PDB file of C-alpha atoms in Angstrom:
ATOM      1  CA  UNK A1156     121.816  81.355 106.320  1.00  0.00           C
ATOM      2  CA  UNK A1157     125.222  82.703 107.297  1.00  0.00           C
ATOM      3  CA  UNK A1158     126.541  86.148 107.027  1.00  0.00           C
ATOM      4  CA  UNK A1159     129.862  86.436 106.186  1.00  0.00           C
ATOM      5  CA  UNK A1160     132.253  89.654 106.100  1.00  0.00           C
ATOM      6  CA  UNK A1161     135.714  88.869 105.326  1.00  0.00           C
ATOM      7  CA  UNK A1162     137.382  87.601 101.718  1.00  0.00           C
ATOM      8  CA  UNK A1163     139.705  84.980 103.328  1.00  0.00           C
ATOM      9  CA  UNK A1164     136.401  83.579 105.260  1.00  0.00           C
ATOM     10  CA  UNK A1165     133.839  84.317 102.166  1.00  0.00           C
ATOM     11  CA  UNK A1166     136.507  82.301  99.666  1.00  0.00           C
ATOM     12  CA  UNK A1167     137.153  79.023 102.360  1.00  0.00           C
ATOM     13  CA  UNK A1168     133.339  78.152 101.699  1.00  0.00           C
ATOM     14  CA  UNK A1169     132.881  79.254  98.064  1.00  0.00           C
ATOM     15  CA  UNK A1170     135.997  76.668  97.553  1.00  0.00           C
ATOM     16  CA  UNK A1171     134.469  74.116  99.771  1.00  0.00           C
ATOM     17  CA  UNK A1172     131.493  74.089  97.996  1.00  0.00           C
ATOM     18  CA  UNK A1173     132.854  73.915  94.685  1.00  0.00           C
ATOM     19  CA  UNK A1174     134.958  71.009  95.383  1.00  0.00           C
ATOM     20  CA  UNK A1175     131.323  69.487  95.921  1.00  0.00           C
ATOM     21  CA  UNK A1176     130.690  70.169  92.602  1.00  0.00           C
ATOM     22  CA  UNK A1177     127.716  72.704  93.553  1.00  0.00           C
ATOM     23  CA  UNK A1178     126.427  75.779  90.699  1.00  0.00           C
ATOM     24  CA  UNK A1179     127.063  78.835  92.796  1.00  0.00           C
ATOM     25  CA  UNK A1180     124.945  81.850  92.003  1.00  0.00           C
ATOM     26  CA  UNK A1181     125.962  85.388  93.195  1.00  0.00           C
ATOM     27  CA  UNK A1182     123.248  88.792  93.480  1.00  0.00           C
ATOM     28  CA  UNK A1183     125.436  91.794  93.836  1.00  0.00           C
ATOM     29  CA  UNK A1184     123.179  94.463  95.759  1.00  0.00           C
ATOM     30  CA  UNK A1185     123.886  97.135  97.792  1.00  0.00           C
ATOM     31  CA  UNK A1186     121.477  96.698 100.124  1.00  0.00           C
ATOM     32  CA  UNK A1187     118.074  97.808 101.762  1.00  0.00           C
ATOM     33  CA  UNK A1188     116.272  94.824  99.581  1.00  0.00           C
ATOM     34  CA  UNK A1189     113.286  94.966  98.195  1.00  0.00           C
ATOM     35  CA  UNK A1190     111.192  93.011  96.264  1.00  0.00           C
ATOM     36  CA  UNK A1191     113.311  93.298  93.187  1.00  0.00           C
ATOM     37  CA  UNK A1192     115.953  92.507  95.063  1.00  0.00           C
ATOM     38  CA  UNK A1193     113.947  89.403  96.000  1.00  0.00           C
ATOM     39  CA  UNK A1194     112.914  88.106  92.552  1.00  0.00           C
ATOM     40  CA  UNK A1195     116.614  87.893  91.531  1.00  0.00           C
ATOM     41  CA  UNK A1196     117.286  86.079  95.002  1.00  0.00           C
ATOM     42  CA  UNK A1197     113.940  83.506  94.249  1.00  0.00           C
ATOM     43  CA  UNK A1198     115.814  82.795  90.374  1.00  0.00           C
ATOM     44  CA  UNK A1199     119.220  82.370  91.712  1.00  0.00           C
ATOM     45  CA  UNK A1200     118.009  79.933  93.935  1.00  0.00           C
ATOM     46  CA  UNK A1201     115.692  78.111  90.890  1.00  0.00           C
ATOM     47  CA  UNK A1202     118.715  77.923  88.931  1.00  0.00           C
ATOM     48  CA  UNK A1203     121.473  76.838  91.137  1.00  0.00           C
ATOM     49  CA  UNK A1204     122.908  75.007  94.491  1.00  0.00           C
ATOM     50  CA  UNK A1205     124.342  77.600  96.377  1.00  0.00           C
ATOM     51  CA  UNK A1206     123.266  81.177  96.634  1.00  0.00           C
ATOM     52  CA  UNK A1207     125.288  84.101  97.641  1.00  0.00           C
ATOM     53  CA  UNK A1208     124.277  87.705  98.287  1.00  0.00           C
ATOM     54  CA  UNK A1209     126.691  90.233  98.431  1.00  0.00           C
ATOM     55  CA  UNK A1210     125.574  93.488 100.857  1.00  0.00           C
ATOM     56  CA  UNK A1211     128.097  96.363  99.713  1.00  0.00           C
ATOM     57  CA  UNK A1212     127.111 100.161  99.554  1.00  0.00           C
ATOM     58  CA  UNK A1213     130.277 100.738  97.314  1.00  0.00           C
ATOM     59  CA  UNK A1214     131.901 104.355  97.614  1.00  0.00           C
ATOM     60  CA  UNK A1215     133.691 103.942  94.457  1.00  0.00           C
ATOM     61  CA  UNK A1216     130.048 104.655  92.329  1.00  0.00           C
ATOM     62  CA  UNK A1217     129.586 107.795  94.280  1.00  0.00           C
ATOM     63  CA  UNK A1218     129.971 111.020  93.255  1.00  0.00           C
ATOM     64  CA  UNK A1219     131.647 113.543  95.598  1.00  0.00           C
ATOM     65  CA  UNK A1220     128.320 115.309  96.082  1.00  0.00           C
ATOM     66  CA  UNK A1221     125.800 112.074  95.665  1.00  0.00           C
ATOM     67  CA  UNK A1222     124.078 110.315  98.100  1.00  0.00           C
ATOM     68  CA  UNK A1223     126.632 107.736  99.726  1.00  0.00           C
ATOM     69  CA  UNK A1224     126.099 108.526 103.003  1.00  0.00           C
ATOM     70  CA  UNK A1225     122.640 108.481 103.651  1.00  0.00           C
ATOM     71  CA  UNK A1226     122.553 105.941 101.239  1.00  0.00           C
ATOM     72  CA  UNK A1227     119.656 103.578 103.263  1.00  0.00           C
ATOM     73  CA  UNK A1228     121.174 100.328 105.391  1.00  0.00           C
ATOM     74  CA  UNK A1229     119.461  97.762 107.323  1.00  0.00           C
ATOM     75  CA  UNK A1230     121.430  94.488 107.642  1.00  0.00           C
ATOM     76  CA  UNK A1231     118.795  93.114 110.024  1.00  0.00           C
ATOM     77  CA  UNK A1232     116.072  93.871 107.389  1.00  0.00           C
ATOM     78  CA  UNK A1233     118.465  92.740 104.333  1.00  0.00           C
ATOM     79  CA  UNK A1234     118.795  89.466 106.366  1.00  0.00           C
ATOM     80  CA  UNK A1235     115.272  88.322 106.617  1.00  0.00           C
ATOM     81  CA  UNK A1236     114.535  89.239 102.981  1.00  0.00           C
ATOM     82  CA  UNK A1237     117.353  87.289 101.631  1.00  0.00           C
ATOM     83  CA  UNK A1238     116.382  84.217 103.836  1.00  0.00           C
ATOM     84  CA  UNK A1239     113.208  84.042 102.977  1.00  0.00           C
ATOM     85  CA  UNK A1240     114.254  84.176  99.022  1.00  0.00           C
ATOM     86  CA  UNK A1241     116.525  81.308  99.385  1.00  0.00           C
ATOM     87  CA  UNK A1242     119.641  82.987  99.782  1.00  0.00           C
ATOM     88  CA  UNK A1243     122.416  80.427 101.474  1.00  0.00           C
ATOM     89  CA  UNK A1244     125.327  83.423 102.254  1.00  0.00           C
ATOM     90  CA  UNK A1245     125.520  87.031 102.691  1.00  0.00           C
ATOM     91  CA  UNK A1246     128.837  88.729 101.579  1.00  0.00           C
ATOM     92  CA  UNK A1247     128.983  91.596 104.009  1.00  0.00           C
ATOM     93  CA  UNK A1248     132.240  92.897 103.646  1.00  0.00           C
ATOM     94  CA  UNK A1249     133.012  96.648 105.282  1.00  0.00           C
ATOM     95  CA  UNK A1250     134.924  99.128 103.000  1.00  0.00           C
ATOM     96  CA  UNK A1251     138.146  98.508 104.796  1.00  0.00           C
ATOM     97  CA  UNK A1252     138.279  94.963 103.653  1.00  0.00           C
ATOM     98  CA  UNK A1253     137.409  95.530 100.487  1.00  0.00           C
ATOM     99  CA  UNK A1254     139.482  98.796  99.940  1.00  0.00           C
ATOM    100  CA  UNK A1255     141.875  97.799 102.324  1.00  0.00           C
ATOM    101  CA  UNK A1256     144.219 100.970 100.941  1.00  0.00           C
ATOM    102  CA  UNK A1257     142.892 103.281  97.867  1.00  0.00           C
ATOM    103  CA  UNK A1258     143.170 101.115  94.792  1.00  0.00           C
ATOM    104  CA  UNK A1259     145.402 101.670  92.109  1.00  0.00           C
ATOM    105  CA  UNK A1260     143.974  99.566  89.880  1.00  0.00           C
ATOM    106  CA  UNK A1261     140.512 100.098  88.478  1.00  0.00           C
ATOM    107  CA  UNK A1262     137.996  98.540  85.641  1.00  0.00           C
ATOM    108  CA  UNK A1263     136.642 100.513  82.935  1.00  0.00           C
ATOM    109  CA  UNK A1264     134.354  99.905  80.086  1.00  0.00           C
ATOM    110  CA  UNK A1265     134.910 102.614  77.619  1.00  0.00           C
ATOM    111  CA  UNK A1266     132.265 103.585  74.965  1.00  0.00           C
ATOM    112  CA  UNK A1267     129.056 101.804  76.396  1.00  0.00           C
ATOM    113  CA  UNK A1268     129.744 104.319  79.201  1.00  0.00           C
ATOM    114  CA  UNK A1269     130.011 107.704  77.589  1.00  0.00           C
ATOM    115  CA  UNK A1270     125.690 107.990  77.231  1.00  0.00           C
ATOM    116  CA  UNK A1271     123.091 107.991  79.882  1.00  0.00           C
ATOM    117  CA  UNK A1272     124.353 107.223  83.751  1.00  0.00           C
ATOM    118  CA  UNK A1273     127.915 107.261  82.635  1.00  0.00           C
ATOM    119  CA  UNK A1274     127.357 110.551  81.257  1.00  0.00           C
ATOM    120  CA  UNK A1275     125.562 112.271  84.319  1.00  0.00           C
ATOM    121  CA  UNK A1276     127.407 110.483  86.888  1.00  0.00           C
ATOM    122  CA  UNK A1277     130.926 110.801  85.533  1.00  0.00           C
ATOM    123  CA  UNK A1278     133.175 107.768  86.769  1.00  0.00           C
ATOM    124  CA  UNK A1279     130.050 106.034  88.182  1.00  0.00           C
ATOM    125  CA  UNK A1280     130.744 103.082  85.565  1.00  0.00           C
ATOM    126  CA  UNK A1281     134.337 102.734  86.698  1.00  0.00           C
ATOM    127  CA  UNK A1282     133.001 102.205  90.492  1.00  0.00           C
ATOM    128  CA  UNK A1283     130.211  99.839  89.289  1.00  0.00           C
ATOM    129  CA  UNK A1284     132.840  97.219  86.856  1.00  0.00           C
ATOM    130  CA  UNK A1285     135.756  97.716  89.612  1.00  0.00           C
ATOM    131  CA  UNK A1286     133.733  96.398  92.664  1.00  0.00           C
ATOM    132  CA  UNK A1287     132.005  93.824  90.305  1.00  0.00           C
ATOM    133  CA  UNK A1288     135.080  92.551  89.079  1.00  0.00           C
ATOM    134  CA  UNK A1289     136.119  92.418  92.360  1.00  0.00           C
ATOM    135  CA  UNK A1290     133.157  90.720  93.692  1.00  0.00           C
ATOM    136  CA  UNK A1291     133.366  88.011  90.836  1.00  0.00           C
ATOM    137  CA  UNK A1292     136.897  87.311  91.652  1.00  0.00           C
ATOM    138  CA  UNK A1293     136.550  86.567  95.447  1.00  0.00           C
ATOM    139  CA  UNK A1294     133.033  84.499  95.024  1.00  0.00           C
ATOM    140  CA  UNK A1295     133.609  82.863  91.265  1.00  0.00           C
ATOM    141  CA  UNK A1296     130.106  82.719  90.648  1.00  0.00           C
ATOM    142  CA  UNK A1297     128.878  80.368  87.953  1.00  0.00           C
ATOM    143  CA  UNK A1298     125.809  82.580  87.283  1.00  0.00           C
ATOM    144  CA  UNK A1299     125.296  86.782  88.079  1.00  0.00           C
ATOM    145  CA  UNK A1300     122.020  88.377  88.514  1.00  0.00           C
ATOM    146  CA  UNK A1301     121.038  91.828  87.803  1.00  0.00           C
ATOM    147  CA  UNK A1302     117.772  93.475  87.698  1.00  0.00           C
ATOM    148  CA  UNK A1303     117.464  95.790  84.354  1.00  0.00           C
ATOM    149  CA  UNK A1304     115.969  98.437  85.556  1.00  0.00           C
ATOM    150  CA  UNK A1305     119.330  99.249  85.222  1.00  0.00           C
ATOM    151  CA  UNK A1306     119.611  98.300  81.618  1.00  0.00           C
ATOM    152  CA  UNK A1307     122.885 100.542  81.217  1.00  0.00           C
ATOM    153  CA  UNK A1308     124.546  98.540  84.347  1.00  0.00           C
ATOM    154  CA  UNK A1309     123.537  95.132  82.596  1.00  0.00           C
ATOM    155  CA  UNK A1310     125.173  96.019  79.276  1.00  0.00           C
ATOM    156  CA  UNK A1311     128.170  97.219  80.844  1.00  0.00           C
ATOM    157  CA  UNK A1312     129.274  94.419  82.731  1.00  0.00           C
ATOM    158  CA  UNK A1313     128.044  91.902  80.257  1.00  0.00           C
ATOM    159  CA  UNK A1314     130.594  93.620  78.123  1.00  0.00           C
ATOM    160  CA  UNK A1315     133.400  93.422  81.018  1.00  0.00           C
ATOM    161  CA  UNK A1316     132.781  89.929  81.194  1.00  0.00           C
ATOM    162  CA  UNK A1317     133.084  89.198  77.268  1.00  0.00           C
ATOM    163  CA  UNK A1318     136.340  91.309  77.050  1.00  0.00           C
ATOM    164  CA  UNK A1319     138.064  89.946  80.262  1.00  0.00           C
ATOM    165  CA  UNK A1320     136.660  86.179  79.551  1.00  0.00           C
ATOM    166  CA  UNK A1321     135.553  86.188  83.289  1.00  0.00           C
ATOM    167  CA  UNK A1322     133.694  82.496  83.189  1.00  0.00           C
ATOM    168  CA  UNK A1323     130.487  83.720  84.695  1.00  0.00           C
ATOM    169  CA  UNK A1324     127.317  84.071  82.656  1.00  0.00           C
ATOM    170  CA  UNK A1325     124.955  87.080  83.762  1.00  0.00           C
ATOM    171  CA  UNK A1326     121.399  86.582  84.047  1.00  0.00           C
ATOM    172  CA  UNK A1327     119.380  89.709  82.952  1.00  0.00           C
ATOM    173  CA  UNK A1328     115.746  89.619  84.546  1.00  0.00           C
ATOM    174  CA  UNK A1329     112.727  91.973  84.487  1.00  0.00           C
ATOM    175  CA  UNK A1330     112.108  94.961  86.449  1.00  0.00           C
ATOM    176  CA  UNK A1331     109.843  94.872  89.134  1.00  0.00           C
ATOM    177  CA  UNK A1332     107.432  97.347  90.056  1.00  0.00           C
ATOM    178  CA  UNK A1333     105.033  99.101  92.061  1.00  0.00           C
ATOM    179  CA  UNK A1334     100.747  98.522  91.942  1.00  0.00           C
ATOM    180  CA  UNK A1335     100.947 101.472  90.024  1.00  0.00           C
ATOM    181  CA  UNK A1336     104.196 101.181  88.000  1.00  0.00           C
ATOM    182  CA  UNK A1337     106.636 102.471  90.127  1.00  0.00           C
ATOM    183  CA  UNK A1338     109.817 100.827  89.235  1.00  0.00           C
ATOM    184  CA  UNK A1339     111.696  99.197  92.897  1.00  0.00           C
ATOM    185  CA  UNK A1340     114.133 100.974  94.159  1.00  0.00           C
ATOM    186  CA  UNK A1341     115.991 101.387  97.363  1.00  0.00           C
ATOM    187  CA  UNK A1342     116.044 105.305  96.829  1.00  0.00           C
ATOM    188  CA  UNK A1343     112.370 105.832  96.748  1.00  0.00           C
ATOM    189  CA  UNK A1344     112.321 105.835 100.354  1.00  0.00           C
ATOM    190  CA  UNK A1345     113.986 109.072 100.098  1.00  0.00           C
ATOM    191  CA  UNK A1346     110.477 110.394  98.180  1.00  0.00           C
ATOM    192  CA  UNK A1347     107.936 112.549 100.456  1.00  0.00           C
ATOM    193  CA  UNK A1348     104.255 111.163  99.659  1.00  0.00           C
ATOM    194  CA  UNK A1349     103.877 114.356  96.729  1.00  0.00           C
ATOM    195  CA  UNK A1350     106.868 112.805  95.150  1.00  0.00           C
ATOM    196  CA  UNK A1351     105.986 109.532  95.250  1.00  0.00           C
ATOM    197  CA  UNK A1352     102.585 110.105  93.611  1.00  0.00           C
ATOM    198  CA  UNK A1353     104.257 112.188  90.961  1.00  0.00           C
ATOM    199  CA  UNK A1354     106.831 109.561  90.160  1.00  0.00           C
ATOM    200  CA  UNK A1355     104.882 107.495  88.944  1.00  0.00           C
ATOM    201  CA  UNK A1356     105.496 109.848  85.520  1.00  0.00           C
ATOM    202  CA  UNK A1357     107.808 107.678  84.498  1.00  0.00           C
ATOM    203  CA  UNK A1358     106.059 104.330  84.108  1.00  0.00           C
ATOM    204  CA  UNK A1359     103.366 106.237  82.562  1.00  0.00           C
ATOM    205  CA  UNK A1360     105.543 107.762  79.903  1.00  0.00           C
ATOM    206  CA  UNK A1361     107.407 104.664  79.133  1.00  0.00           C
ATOM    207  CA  UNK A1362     103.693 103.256  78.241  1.00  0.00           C
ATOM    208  CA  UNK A1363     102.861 106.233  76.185  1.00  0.00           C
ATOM    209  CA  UNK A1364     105.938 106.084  74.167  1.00  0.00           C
ATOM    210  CA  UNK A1365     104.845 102.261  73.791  1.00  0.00           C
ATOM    211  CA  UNK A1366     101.699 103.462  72.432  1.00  0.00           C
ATOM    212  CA  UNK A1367     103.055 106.153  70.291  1.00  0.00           C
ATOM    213  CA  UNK A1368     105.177 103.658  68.892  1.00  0.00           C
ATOM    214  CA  UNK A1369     102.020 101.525  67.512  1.00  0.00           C
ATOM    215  CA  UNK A1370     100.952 104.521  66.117  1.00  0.00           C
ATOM    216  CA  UNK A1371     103.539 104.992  63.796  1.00  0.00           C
ATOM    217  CA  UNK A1372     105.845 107.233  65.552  1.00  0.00           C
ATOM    218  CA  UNK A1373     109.122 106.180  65.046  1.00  0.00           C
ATOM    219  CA  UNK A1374     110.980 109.351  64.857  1.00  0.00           C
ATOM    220  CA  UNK A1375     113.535 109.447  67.862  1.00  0.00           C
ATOM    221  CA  UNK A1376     113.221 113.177  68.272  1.00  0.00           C
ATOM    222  CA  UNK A1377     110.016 113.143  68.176  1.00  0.00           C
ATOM    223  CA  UNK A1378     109.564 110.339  70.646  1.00  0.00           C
ATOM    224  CA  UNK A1379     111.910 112.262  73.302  1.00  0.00           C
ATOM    225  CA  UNK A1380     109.932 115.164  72.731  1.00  0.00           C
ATOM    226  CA  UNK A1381     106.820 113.650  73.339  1.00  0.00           C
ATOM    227  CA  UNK A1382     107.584 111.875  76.225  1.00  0.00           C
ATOM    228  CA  UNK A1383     109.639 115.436  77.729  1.00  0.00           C
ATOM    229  CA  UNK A1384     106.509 116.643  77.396  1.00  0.00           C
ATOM    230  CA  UNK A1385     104.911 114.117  78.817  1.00  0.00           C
ATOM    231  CA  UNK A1386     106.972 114.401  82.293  1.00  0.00           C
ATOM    232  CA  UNK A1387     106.769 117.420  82.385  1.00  0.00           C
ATOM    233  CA  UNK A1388     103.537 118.113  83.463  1.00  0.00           C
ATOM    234  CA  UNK A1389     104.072 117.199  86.569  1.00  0.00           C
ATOM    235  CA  UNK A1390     105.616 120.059  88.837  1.00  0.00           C
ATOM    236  CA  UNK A1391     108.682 118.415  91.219  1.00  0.00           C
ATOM    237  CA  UNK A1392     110.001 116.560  88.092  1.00  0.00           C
ATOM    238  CA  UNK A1393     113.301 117.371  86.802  1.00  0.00           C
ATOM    239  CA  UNK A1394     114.484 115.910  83.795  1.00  0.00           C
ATOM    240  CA  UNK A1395     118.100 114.527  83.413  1.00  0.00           C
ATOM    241  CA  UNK A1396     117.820 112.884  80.742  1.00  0.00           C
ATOM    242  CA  UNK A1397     115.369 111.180  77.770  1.00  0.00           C
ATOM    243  CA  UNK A1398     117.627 109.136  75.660  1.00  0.00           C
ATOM    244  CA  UNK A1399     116.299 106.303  72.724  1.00  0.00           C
ATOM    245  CA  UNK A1400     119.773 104.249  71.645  1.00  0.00           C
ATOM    246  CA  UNK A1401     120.161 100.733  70.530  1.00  0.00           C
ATOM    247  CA  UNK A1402     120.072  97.898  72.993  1.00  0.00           C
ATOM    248  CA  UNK A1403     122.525  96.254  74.519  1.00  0.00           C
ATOM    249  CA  UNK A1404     125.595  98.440  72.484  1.00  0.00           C
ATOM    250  CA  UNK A1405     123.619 101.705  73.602  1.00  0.00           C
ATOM    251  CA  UNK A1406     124.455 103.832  70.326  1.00  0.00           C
ATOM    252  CA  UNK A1407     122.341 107.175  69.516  1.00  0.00           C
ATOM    253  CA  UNK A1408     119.484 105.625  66.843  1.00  0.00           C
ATOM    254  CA  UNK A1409     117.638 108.270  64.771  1.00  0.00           C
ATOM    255  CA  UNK A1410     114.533 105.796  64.349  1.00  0.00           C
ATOM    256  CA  UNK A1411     113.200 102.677  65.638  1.00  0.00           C
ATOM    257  CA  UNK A1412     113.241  99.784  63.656  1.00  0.00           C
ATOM    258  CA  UNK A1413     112.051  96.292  63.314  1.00  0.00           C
ATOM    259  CA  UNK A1414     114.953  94.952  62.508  1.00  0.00           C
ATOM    260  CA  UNK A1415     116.427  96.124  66.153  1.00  0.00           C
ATOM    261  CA  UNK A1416     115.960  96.131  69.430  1.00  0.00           C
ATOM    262  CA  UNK A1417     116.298  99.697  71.380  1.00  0.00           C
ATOM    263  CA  UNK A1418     115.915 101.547  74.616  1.00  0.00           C
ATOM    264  CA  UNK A1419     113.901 104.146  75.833  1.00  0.00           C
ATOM    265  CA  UNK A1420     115.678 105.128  79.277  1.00  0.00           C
ATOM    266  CA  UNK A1421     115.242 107.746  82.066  1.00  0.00           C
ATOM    267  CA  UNK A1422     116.214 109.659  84.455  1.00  0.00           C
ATOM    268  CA  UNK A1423     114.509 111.951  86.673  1.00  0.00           C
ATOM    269  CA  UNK A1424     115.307 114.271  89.565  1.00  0.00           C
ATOM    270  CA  UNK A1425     112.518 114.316  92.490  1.00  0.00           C
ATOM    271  CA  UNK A1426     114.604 117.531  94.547  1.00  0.00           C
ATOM    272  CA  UNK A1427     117.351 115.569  95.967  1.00  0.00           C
ATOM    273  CA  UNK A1428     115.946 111.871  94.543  1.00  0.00           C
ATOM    274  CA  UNK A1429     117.282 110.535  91.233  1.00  0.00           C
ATOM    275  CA  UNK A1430     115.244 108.071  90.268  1.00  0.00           C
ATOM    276  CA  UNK A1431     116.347 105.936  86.634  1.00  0.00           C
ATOM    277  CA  UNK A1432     113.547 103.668  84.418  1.00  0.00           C
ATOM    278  CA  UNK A1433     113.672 102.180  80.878  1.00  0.00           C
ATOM    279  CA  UNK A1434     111.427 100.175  78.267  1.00  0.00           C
ATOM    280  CA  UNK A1435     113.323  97.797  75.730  1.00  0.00           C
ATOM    281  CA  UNK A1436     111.372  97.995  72.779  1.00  0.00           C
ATOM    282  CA  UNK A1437     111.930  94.652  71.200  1.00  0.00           C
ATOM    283  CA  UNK A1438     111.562  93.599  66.978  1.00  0.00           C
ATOM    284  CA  UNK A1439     108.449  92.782  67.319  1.00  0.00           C
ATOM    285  CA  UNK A1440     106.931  95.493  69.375  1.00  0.00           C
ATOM    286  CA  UNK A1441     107.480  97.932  65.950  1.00  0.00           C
TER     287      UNK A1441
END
């Protein structure tokens, strides 16, 4: 496996190994892997002849007062981990090369932006499509993978791609979690051990709203109530949002129906930790 940094050296070897008529695959992460991280490694390499992670803690989806620079690295970590998932390249460009002077030009996704991360993180979503477009210009992947625990991400840049006819399918694939439910993510290294135990709220009120849901309970409102309440009991959480929209155009949905597939998503502050999960609640979970 080869790691490297620079776009004139990273697009040499993507065109080299197209003219050899290899599927190239492409899992945009900003590093500190985990085993998510891994799954959508292990598929890329299933599903195609050459894979390529990109390693980019992008500045652009960062807030002025979020957590960019303690943001967790470890390239000699990230290395083994993608090795041992099949990866063939790392993209590990700095910020100077990709931001070689402060852009000009951006990518935006309006509408399927204005609700959940998009609302509390304003211009998050502009970072996110910018260095993705970006990314998909200087690799030309045939295939994308993305991990849907952030559901919001997924639908946004499926949408880029269907507006801007970028000829790249994305590959959507299930969230991967914890013993005990915990969706993967590199921030929960930021969680003390009382944290950590109480995170697991989330999970657990993603399955209740499941539940309430077989019941009979429909209702929107009365689902985010429920499942505020829910959270709630435990002490360090700090709600940013409980939001139930349609899935993947993410409009505001006053009841679930079986005729529709919708999203229960999350987000929840753990003092300085901002951790996000979701449930898609498919036709024929109603």
């Amino acid at each position: 496996m080869e790691v490297i940094t620079t776009i004139s050296e990273i697009r040499t070897r993507i065109t080299k190994e197209r003219k050899a008529g290899k599927v190239i695959s492409l899992v945009p992460t900003m590093g500190y892997l985990h085993r998510g991280h891994q799954s959508l490694i292990e598929k890329a390499r299933a599903e195609s002849d050459l894979v390529v992670v990109s390693i980019f803690v992008n500045p652009l989806q960062f807030g002025p007062n979020e957590d960019y620079d303690r943001y967790p690295r470890d390239l000699e970590r990230d290395k083994v981990i993608a090795e041992v998932a099949g990866a063939d390249l790392i993209f590990f460009p700095s910020v100077n090369e990709m931001y070689p002077v402060k852009p000009k030009t951006y990518v935006e996704v309006n509408e399927l932006t204005n609700q959940l991360c998009g609302k509390s993180r304003p211009g998050h979503f502009r970072g996110v499509t910018t260095v993705v477009s970006k990314l998909f210009h200087i690799i030309q992947p045939d295939f994308a993978y993305f991990g849907l625990k952030d559901a919001q991400q997924v639908a946004v840049i499926q949408q880029m791609v269907e507006d801007l006819n970028m000829p790249v399918t994305i590959v959507p694939c299930p969230i991967v979690r914890e013993e005990d439910g915990l969706a993967l993510s590199s921030r929960n290294v930021y969680l003390t051990s009382e944290e950590r135990s109480q995170a697991t709220i989330l999970y657990q009120s993603l399955q209740k709203a499941k539940e309430w849901i077989g019941e009979g309970i429909t209702e929107t409102k009365k689902l985010k109530d429920r499942i505020r309440n829910f959270i709630e009991t435990q002490p360090l959480a700090r709600i940013d949002y409980v939001e139930i929209l349609s899935f993947p155009s993410l409009e505001p949905v006053t009841e679930i129906h079986s005729t529709s597939q919708a999203i229960i998503a999350l987000a929840v502050w753990f003092d300085k930790t901002r951790l996000i999960d979701n449930l898609i609640i498919n036709q024929n979970e109603v």
